[in-house]
Short mmCIF file of C-alpha atoms in Angstrom, two decimals:
data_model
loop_
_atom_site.label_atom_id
_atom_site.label_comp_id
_atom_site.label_asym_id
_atom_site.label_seq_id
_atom_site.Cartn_x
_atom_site.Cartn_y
_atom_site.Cartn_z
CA UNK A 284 54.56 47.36 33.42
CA UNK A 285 53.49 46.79 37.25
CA UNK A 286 56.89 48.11 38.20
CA UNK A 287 57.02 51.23 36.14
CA UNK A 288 52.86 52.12 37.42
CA UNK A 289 54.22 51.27 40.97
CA UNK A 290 57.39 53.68 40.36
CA UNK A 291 55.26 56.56 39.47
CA UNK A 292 53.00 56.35 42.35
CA UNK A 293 56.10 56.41 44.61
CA UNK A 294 57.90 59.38 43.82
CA UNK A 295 55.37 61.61 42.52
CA UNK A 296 55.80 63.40 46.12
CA UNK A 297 59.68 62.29 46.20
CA UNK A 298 60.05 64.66 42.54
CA UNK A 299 58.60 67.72 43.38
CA UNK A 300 61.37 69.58 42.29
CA UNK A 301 61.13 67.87 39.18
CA UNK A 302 57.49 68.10 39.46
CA UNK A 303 58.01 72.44 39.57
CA UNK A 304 59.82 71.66 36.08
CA UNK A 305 58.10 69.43 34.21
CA UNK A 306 54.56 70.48 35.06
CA UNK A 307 55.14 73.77 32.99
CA UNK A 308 55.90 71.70 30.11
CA UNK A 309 53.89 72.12 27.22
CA UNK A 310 55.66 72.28 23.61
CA UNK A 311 59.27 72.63 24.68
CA UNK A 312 61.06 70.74 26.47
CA UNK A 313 62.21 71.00 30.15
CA UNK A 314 66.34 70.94 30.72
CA UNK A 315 67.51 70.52 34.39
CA UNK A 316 69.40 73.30 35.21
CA UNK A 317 72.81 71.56 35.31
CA UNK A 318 71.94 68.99 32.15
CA UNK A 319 74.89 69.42 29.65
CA UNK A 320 72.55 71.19 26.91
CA UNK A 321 70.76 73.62 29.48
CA UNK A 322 73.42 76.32 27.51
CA UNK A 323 71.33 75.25 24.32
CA UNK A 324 67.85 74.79 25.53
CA UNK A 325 66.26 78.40 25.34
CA UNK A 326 65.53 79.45 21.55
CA UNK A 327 67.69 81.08 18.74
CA UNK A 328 66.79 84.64 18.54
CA UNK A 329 67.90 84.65 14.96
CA UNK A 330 65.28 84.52 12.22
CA UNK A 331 66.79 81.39 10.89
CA UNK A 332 67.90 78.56 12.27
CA UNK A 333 70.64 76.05 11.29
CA UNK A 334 70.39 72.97 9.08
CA UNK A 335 69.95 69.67 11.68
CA UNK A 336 71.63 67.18 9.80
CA UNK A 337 75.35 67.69 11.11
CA UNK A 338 77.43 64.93 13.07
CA UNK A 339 76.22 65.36 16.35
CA UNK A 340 78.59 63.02 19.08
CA UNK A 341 76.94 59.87 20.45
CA UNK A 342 77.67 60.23 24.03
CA UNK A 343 73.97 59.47 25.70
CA UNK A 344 70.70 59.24 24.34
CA UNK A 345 69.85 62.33 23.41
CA UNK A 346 71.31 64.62 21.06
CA UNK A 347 70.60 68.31 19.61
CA UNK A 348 68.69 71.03 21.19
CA UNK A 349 65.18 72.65 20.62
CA UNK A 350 66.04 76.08 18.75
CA UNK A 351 62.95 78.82 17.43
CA UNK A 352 62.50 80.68 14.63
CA UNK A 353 60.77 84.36 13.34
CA UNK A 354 58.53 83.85 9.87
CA UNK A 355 58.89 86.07 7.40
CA UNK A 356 55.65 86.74 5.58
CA UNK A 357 56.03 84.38 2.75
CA UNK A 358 56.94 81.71 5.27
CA UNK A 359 55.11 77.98 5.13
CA UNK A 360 55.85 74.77 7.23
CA UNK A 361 57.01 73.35 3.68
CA UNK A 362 59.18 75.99 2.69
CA UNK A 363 61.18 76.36 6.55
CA UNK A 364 61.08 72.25 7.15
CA UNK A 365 63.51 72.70 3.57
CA UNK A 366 65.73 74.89 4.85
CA UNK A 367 65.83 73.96 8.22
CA UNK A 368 66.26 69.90 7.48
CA UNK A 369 62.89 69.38 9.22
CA UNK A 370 59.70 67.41 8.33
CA UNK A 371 56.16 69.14 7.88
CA UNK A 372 54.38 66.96 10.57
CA UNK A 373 56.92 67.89 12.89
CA UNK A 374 56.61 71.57 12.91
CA UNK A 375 52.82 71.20 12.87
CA UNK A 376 52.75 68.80 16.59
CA UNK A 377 55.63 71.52 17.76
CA UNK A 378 53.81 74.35 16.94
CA UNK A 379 50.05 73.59 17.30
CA UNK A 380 47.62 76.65 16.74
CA UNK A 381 49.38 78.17 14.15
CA UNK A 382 48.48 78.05 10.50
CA UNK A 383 51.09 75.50 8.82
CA UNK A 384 50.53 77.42 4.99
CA UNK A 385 50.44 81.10 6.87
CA UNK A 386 52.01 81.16 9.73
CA UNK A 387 51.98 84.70 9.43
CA UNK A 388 54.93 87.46 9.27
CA UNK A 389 56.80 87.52 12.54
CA UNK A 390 55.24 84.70 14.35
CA UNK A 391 57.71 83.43 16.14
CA UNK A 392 57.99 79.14 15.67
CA UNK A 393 59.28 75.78 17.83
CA UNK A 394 61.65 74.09 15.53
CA UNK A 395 62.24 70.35 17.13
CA UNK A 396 65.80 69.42 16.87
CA UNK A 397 65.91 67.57 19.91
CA UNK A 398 65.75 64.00 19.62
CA UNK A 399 66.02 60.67 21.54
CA UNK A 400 67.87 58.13 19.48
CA UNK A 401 65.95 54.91 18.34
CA UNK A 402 66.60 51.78 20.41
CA UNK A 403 68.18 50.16 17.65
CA UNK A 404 71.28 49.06 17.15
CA UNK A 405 73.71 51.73 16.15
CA UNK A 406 75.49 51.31 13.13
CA UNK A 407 74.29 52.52 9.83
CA UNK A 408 70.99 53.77 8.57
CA UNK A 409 68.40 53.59 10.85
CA UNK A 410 64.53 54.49 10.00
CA UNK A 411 62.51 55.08 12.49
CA UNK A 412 58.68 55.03 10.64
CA UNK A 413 57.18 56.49 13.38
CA UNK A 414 59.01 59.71 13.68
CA UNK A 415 59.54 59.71 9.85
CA UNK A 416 63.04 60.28 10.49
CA UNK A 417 66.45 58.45 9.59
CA UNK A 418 69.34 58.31 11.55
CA UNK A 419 72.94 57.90 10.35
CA UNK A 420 75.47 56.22 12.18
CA UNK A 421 78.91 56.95 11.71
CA UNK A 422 82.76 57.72 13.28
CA UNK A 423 81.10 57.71 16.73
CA UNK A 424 78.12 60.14 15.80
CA UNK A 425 74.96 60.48 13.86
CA UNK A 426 73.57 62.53 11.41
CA UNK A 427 69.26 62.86 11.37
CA UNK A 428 67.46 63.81 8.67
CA UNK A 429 63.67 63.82 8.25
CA UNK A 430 61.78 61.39 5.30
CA UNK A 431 59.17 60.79 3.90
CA UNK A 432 57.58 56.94 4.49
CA UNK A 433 55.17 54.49 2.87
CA UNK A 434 51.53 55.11 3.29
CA UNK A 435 48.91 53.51 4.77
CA UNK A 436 48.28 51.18 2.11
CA UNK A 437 52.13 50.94 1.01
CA UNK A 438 53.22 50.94 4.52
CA UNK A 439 57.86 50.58 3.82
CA UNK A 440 58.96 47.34 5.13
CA UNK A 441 59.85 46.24 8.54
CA UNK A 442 63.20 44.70 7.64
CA UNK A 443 66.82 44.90 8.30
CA UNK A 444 68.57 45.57 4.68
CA UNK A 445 71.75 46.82 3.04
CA UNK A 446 73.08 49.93 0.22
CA UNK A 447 73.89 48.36 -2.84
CA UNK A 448 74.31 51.35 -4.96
CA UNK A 449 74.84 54.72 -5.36
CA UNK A 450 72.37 55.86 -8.14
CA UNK A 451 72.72 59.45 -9.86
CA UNK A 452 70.20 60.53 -12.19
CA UNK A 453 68.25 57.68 -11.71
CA UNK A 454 65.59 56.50 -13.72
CA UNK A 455 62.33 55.19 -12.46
CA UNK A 456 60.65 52.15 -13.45
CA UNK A 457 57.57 52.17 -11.83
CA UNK A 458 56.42 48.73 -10.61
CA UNK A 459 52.73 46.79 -11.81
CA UNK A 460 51.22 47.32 -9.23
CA UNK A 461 51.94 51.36 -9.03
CA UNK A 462 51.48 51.60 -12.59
CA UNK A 463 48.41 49.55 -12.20
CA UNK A 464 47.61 52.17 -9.81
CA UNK A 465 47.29 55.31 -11.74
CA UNK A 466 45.87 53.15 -14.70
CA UNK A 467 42.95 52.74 -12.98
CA UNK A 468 42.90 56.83 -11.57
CA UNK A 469 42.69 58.10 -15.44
CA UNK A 470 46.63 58.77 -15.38
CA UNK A 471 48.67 55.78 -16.55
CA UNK A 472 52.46 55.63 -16.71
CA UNK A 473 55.05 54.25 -19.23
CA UNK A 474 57.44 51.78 -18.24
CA UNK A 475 60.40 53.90 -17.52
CA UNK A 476 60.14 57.96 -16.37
CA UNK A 477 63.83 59.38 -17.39
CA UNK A 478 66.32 61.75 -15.22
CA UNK A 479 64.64 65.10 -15.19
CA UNK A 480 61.97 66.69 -13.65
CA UNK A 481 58.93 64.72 -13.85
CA UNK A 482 61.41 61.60 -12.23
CA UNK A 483 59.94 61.26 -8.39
CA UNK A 484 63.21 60.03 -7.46
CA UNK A 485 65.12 63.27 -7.46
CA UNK A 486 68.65 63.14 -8.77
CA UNK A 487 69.79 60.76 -5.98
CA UNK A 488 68.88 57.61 -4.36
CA UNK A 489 70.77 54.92 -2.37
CA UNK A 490 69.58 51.48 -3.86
CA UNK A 491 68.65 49.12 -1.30
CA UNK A 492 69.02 44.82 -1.32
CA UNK A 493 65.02 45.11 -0.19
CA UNK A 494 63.78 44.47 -3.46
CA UNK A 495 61.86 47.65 -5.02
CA UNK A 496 63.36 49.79 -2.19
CA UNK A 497 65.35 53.42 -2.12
CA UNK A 498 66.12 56.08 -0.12
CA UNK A 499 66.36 58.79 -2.66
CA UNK A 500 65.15 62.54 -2.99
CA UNK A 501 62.04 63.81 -4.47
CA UNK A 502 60.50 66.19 -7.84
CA UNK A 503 57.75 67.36 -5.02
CA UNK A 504 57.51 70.05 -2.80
CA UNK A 505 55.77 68.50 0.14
CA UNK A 506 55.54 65.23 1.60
CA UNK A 507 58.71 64.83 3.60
CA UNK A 508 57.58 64.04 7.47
CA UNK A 509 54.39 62.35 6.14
CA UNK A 510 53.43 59.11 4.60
CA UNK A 511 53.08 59.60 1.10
CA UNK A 512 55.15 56.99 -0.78
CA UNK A 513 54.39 53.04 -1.98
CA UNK A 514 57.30 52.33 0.90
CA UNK A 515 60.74 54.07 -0.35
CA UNK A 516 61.77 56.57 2.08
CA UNK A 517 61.94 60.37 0.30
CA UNK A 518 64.09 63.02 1.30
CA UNK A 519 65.04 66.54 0.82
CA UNK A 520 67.16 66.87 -2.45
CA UNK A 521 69.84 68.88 -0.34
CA UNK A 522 69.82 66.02 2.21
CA UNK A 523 69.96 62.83 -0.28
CA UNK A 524 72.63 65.04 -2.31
CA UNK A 525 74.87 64.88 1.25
CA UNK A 526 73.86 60.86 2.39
CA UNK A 527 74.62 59.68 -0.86
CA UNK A 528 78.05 60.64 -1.13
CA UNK A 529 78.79 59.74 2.54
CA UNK A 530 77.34 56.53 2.83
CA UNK A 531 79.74 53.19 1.65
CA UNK A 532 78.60 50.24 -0.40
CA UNK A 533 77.42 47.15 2.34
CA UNK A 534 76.01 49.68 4.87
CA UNK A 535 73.35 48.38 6.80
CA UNK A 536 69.92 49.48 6.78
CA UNK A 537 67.18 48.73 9.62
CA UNK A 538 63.48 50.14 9.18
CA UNK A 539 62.34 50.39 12.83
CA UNK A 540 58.23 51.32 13.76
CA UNK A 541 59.23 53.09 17.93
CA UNK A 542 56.67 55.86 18.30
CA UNK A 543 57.71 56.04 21.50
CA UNK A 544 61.40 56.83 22.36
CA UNK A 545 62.75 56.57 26.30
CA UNK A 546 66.65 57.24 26.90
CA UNK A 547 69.02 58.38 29.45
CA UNK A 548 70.88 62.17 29.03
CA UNK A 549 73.83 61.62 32.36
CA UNK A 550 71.31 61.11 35.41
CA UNK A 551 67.99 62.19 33.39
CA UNK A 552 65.44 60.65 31.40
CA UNK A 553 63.13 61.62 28.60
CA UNK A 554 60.81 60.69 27.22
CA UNK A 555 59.77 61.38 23.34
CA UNK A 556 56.29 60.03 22.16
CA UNK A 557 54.73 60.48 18.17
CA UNK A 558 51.52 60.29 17.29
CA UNK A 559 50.78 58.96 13.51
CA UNK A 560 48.34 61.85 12.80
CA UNK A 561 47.75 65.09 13.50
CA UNK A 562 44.86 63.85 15.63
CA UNK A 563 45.01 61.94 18.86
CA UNK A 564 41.98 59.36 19.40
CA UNK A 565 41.58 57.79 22.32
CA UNK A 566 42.49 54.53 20.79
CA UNK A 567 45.53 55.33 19.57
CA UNK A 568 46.54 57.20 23.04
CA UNK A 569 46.08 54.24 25.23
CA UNK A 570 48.55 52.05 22.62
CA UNK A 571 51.02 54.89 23.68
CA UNK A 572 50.54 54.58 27.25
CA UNK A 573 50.63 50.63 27.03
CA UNK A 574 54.21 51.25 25.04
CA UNK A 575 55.52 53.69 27.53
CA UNK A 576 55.17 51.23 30.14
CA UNK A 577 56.58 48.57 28.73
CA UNK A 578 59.82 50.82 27.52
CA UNK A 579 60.33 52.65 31.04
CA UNK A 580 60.16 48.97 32.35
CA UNK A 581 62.81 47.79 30.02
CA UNK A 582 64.68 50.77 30.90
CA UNK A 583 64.31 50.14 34.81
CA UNK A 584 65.62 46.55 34.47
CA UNK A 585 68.89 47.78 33.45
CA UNK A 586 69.20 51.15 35.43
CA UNK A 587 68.37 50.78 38.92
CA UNK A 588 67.36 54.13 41.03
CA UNK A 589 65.12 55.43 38.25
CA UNK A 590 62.48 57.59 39.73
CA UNK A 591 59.43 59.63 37.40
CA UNK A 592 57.66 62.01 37.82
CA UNK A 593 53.71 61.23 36.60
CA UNK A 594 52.37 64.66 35.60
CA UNK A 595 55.44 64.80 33.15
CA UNK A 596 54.84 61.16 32.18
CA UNK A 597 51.57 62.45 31.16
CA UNK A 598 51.91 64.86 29.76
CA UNK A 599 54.52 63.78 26.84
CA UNK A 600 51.77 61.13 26.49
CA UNK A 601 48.91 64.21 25.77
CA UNK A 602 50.33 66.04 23.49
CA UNK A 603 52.55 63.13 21.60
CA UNK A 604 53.92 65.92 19.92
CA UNK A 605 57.32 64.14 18.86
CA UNK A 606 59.30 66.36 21.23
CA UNK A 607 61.78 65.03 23.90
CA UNK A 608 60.85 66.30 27.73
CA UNK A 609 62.33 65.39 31.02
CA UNK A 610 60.37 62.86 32.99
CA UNK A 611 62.36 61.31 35.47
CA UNK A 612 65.87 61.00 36.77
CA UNK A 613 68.56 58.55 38.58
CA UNK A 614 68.37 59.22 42.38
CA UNK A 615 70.79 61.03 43.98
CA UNK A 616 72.54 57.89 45.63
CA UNK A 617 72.10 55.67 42.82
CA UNK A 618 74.17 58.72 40.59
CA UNK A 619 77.00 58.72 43.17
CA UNK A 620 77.52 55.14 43.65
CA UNK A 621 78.01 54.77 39.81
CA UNK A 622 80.62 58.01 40.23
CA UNK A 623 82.53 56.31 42.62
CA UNK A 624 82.30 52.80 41.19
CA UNK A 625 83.60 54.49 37.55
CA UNK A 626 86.46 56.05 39.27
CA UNK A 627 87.66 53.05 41.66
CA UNK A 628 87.48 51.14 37.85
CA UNK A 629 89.57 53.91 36.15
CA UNK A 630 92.30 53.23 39.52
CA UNK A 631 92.30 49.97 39.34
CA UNK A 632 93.58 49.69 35.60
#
């Protein structure tokens, strides 16, 4: 941590250009003006935005762009996180001040679909629990969708598991302990809840070899982005109805807790931070700040020439609103060294 602390007080003069960007940051995102998605980075002017969950390309760390959205008067963070393949939490840290069940008609809305990927390995499913978000790996890409996690008191496991099954129409067999559960709040359950509409497992789920663990989709509106389950991970129907069919037999499955996120896009890194409410106590910021350290030191170790910038550094920390923003980059001399050094490689072979 000493070395990342001792990097920021260094360049905070050395960055001022970066400084002039990343200063104005407050819920978007800053894009360097030749990064490969400054094209992408200013908002959709349409009044609907597209679904997230398509095979982005796995070149760097980053993937997607933030895009924006016009309400329409019947509009709620529910009803546009369905459409748009986006949990509720998520649009209410990207767009604070504004009314998550009225937004209002004509308001015009951040819609995060920017993202640094996990540091995970990647292959597979993986779950981040702190973003409430899954990430698919496959044929070089990924595929993100948002879920729904355990809660507090049914937190979903830690653990590195496999698919097992496909299930259609499943049925639910709701363990003791759940059953147990609702006993005791006046509304008890039978042993078995049938396919259909009262079934909290949707018409999909992908059975896992966790014991008493699914991905699958949901009979509820709301609760996607949040933690609301006993530790499956929910998803949109429309999302589970695409993952189930696409996923193979044996695929792995890691559950991953990284609220904070740090990865390279060509010379420039960001930084993307979560908080696990829609309050930030003091408490839980200085965890973040201890975790930042400790990941931009990680990331220094193996990329030499990193420089930050502190007021953007900050910043991401303050609002921990789960969006990506520019924080630092590779030096100039560092950048054309590796250049040079990839093309005398490429010659020599």
């Amino acid at each position: 941590m000493a070395v990342f602390r001792r990097s920021l007080m260094v360049t905070s003069l050395a960055l001022f250009a970066l400084s002039a960007r990343a200063d104005n940051v407050q819920s978007t995102p800053v894009v360097a003006p030749d990064s490969p998605q400054a094209s992408s980075a200013k908002p959709e002017k349409a009044t609907e935005a597209p679904r997230e969950n398509r095979l982005f390309p796995v070149k760097d760390d980053v993937i997607g762009s933030m895009q924006s959205m016009t309400t329409r008067y019947e509009d709620t963070f529910a009803d546009i996180g369905t459409r748009t393949s986006i949990g509720y939490l998520e649009l209410v840290h990207a767009n604070p001040g504004i009314d998550p069940w009225l937004p209002g008609d004509g308001t015009r809305i951040t819609l995060p679909q920017q993202h640094v990927l996990p540091d995970s390995p990647r292959e597979g499913i993986v779950v981040n629990l702190a973003e409430f978000r899954l990430y698919y790996y496959k044929d070089g890409g990924v595929k993100t969708y948002p879920v729904g996690v355990g809660s507090e008191q049914n937190p979903s496991p830690l653990t590195k598991s496999k698919v097992t099954m496909r299930l259609e129409s499943p049925a639910w067999y709701p363990p003791k302990s759940v059953r147990e559960e609702y006993e005791a709040s006046g509304t008890p359950l039978p042993r078995v809840i049938p396919p259909g509409p009262e079934n909290p497992l949707g018409n999909y789920a992908l059975k896992l070899s966790a014991e008493g663990y699914l991905i699958h989709g949901t009979n509820k509106k709301f609760g996607i982005g949040m933690q609301v389950s006993h530790g499956c991970i929910r998803m949109y129907n429309n999302d589970i109805k695409e993952l189930v069919f696409d996923v193979p037999k044996g695929t792995p499955v890691a559950f991953v807790d990284q609220p904070v996120k740090v990865g390279l896009n060509g010379n420039e890194v960001w930084l993307e931070v979560h908080r696990p409410k829609e309050d930030l106590d003091a408490q839980t910021k200085d965890r973040l700040w201890k975790a930042v350290m400790a990941r931009m030191d990680t990331l220094m170790e193996s990329n030499p020439g990193l420089e930050f910038q502190r007021a953007a550094v900050e910043n991401a920390i303050d609002q921990a609103d789960g969006i990506p923003r520019l924080v630092g980059e590779r030096t100039r001399q560092v950048a054309k060294a590796s250049v040079e050094s990839g093309r005398k490689e490429r010659v020599s072979h």
